[in-house]
PDB file of C-alpha atoms in Angstrom:
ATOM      1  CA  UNK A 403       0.000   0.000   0.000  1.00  0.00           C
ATOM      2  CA  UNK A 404       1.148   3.515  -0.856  1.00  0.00           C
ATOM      3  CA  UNK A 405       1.738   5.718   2.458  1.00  0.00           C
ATOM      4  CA  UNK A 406      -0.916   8.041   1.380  1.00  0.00           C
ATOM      5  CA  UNK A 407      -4.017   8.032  -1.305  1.00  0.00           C
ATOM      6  CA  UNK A 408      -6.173  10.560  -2.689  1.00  0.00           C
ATOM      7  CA  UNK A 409      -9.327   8.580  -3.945  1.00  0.00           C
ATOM      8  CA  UNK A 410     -11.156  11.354  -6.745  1.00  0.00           C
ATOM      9  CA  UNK A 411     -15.042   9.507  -6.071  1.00  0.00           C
ATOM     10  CA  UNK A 412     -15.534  10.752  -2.479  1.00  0.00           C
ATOM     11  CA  UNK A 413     -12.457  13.768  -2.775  1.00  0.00           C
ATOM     12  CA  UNK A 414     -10.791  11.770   0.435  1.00  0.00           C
ATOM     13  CA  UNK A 415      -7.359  11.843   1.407  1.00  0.00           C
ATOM     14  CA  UNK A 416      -6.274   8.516   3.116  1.00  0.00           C
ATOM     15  CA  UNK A 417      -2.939   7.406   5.167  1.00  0.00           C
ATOM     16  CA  UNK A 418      -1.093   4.217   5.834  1.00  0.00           C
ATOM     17  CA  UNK A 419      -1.322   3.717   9.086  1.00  0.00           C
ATOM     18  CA  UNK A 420       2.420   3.144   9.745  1.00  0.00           C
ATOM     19  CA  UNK A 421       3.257   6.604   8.321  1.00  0.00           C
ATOM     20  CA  UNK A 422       5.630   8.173  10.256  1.00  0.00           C
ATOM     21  CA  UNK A 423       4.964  12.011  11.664  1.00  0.00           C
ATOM     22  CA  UNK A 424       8.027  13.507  10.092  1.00  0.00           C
ATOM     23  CA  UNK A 425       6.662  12.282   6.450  1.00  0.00           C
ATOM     24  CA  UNK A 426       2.954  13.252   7.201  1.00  0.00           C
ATOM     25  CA  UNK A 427       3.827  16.603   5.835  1.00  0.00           C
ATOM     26  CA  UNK A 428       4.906  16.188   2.715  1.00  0.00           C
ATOM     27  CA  UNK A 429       2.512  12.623   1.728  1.00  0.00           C
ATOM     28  CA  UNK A 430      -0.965  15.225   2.640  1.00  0.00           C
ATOM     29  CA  UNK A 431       0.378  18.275   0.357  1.00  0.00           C
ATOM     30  CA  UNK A 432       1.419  15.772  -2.139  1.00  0.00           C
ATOM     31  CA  UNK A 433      -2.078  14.292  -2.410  1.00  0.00           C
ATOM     32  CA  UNK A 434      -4.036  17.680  -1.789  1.00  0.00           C
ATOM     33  CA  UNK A 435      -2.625  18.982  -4.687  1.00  0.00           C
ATOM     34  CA  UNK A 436      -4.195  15.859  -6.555  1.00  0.00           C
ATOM     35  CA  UNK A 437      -7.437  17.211  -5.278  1.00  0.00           C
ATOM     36  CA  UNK A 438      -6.716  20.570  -6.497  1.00  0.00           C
ATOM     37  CA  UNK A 439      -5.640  19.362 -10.183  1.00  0.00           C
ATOM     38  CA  UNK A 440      -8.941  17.005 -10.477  1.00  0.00           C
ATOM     39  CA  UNK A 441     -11.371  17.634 -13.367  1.00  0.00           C
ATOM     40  CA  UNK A 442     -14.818  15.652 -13.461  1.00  0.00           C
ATOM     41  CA  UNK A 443     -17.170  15.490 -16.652  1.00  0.00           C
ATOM     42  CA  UNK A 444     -21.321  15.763 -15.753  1.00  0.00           C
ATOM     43  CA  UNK A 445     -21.426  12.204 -14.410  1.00  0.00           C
ATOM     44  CA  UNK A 446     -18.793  12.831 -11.996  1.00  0.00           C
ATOM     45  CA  UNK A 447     -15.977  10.765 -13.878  1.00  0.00           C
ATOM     46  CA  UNK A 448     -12.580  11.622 -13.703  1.00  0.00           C
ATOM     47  CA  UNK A 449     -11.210  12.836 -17.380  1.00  0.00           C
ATOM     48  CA  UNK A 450      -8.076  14.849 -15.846  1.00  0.00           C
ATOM     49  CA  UNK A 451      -6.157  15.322 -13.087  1.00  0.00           C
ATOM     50  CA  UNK A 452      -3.050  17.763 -13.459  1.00  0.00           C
ATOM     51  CA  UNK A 453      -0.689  16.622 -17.021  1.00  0.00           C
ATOM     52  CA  UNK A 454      -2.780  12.903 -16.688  1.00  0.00           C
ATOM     53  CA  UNK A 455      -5.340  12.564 -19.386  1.00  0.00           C
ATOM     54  CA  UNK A 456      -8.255   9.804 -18.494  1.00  0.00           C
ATOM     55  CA  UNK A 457     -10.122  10.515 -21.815  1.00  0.00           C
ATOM     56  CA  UNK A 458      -8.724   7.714 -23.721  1.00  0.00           C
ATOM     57  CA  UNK A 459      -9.074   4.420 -23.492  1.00  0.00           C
ATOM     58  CA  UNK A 460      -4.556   4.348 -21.814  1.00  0.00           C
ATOM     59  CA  UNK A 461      -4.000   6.655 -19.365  1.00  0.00           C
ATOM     60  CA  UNK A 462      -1.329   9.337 -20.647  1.00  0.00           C
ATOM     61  CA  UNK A 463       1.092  11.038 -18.740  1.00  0.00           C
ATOM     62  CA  UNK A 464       0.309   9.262 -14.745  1.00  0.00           C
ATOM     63  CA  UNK A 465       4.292   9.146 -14.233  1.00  0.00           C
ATOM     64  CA  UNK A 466       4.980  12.929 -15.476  1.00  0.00           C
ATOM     65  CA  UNK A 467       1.922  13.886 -13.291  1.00  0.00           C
ATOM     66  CA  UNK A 468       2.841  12.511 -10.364  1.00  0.00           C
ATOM     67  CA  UNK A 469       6.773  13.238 -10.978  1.00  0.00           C
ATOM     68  CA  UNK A 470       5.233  17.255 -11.306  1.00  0.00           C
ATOM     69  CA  UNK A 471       3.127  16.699  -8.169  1.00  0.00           C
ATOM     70  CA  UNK A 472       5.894  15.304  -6.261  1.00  0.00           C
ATOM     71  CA  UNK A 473       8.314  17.872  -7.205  1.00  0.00           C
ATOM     72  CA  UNK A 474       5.569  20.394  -6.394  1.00  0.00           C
ATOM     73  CA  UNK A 475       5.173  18.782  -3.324  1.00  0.00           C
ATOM     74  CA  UNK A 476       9.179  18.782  -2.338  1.00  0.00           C
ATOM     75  CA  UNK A 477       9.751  22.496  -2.989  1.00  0.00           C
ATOM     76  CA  UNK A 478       6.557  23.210  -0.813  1.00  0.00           C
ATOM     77  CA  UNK A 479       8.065  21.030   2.055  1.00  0.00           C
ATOM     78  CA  UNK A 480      11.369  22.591   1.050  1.00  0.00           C
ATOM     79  CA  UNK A 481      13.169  19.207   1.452  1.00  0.00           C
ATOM     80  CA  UNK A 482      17.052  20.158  -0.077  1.00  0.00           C
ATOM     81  CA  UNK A 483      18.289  18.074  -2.770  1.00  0.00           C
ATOM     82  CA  UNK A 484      20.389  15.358  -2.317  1.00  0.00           C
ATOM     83  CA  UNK A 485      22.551  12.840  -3.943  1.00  0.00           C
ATOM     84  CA  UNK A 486      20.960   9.111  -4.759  1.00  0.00           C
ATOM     85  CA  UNK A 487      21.726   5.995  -6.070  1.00  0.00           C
ATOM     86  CA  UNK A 488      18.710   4.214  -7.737  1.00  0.00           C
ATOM     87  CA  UNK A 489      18.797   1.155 -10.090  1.00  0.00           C
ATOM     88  CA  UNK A 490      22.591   1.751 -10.436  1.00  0.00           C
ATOM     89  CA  UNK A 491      22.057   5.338 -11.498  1.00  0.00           C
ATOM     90  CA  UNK A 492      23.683   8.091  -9.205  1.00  0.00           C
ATOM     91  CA  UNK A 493      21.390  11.657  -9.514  1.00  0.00           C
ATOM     92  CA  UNK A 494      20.564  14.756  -8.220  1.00  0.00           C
ATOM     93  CA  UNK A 495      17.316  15.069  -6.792  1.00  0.00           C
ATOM     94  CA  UNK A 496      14.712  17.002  -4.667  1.00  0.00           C
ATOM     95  CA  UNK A 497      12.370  14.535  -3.830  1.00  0.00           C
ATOM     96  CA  UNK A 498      14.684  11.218  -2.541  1.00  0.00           C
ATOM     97  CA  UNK A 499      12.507   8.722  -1.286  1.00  0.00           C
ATOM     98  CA  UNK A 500       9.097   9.547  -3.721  1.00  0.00           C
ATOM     99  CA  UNK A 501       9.545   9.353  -7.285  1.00  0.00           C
ATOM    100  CA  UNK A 502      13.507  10.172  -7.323  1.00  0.00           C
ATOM    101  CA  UNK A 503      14.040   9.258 -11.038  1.00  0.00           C
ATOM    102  CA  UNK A 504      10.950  10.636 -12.393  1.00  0.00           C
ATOM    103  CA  UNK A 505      11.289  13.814 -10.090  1.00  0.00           C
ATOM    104  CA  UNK A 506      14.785  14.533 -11.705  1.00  0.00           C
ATOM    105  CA  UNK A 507      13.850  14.038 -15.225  1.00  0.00           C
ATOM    106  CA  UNK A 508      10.673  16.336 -14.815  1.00  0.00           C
ATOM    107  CA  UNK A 509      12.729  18.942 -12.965  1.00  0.00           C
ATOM    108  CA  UNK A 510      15.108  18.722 -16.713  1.00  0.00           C
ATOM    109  CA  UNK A 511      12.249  19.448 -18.842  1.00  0.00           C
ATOM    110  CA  UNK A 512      10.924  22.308 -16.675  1.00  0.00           C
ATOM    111  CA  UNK A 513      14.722  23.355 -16.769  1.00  0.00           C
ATOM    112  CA  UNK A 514      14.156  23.764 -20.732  1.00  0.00           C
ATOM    113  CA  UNK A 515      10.428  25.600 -20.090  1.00  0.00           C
ATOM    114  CA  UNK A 516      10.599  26.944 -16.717  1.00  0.00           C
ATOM    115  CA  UNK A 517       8.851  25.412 -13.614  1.00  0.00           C
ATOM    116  CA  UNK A 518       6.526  28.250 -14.062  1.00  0.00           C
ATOM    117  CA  UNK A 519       4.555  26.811 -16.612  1.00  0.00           C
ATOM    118  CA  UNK A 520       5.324  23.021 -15.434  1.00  0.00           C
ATOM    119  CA  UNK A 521       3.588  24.027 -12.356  1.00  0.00           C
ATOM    120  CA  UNK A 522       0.894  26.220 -13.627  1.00  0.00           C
ATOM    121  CA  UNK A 523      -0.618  22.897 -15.942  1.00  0.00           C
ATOM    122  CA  UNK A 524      -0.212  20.508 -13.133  1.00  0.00           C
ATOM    123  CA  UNK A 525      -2.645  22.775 -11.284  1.00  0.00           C
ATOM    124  CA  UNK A 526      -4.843  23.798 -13.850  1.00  0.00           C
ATOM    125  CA  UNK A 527      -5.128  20.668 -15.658  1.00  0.00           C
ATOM    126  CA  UNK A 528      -4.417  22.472 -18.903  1.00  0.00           C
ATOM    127  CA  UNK A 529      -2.034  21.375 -21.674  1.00  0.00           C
ATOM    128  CA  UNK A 530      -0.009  24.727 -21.708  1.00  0.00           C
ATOM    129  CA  UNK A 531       3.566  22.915 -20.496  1.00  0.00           C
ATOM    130  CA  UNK A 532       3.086  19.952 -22.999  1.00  0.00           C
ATOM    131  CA  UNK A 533       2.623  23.012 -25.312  1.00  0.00           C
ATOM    132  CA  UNK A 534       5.578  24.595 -24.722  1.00  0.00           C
ATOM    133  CA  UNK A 535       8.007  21.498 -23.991  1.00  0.00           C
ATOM    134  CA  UNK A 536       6.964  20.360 -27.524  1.00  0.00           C
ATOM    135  CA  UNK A 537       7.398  22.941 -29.486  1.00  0.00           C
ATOM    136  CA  UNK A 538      11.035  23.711 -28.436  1.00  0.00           C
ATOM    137  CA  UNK A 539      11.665  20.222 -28.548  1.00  0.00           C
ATOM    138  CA  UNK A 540       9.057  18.367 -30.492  1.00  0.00           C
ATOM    139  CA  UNK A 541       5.758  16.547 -30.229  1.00  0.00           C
ATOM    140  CA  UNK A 542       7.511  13.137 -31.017  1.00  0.00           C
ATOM    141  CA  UNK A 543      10.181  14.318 -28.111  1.00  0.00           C
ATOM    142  CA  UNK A 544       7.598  15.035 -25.608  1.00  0.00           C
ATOM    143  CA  UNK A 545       5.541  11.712 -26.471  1.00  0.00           C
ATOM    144  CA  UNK A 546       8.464   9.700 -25.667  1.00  0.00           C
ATOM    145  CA  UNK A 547       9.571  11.227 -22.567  1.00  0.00           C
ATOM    146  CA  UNK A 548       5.819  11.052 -21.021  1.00  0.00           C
ATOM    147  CA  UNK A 549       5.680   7.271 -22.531  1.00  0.00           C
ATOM    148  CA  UNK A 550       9.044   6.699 -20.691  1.00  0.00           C
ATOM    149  CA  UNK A 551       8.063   8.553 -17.432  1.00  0.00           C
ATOM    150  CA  UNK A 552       5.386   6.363 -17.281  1.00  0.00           C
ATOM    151  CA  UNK A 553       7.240   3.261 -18.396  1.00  0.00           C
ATOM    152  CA  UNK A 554       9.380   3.893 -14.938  1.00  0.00           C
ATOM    153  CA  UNK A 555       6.197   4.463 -12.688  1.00  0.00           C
ATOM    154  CA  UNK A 556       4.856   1.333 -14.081  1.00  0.00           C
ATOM    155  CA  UNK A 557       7.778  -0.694 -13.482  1.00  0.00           C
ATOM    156  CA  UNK A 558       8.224   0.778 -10.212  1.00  0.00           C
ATOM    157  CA  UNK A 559       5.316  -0.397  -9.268  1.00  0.00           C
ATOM    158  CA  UNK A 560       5.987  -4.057 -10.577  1.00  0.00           C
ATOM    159  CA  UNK A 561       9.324  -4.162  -8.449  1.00  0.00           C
ATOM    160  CA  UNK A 562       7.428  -3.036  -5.381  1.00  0.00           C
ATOM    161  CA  UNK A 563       5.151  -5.257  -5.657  1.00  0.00           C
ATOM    162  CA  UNK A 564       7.482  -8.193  -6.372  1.00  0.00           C
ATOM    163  CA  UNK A 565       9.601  -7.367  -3.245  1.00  0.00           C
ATOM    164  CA  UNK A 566       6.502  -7.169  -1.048  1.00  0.00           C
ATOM    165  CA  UNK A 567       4.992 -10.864  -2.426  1.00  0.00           C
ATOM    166  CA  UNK A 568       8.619 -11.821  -1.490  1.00  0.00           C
ATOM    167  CA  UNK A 569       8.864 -10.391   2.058  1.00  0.00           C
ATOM    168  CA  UNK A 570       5.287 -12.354   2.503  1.00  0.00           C
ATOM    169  CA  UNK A 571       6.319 -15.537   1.548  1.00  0.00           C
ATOM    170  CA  UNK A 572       9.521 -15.447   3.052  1.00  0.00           C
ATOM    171  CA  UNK A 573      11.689 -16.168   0.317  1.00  0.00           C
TER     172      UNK A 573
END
């Protein structure tokens, strides 16, 4: 289970339970900014939330979302950035134990358009950094990166879920 959950059908915020205090901080801003960035059609479905589109029938852009959030999320906190090592790689990041990899890559591309604008869609909901990032790079650039943001967050998730069916069964 993630340490903390923002569930869009009854706007609630919930916590692991084994969340320490010191990390309360940053896990509630984190996911009240996801209820900030949510946008609902008539029937109450979700179709966006921040640079995540839910109109299709894939979900584009979940990893560069979240990486935006997070990053959003660490400056807010103002946690320092700090040198990791993750999957081999050694980085620079501001966000070290949530969404490292993805946090550092995001913070690159708003590097090339200025947070400004990185931040302003991730609230909004709008398309106004994917905009921007593609046309001084290009659409086929910015596809890619979002595809491989979300390739990590996907097989993040796999790992973590792999190490905890291991730590069950003891092996």
């Amino acid at each position: 289970m993630a340490e903390a959950n923002y569930f869009y059908k009854n706007s609630s915020i919930y916590f692991n339970e084994h969340i320490q205090d010191e990390d309360l901080e940053e896990f509630a801003v984190h996911e009240c900014i996801h209820y900030l960035q949510e946008v609902k059609d008539k029937k109450n479905y979700l179709i966006r939330m921040g640079l995540c589109d839910y109109t299709e029938f894939k979900i584009y852009g979940l990893g560069l979302n979240e990486a935006a959030v997070q990053l959003m999320a660490s400056k807010i906190n103002g946690i320092p950035k700090e040198y990791v090592k993750y999957f081999g790689i050694s980085f620079e990041t501001i966000s070290p134990s949530y969404y490292p990899l993805e946090c550092c890559l995001v913070n690159q591309m708003a590097y090339i358009t200025g947070e400004d604008i990185l931040f302003e869609s991730t609230l909004n909901s709008n398309d106004n950094f994917k905009i921007k990032f593609a046309k001084l790079t290009s659409p086929k650039v910015f596809m890619a990166i979002q595809n491989a943001i979300d390739d990590i967050l996907y097989r993040e998730e796999a790992i973590i879920k792999l190490n905890n069916r291991i730590s069950r069964n003891g092996y």
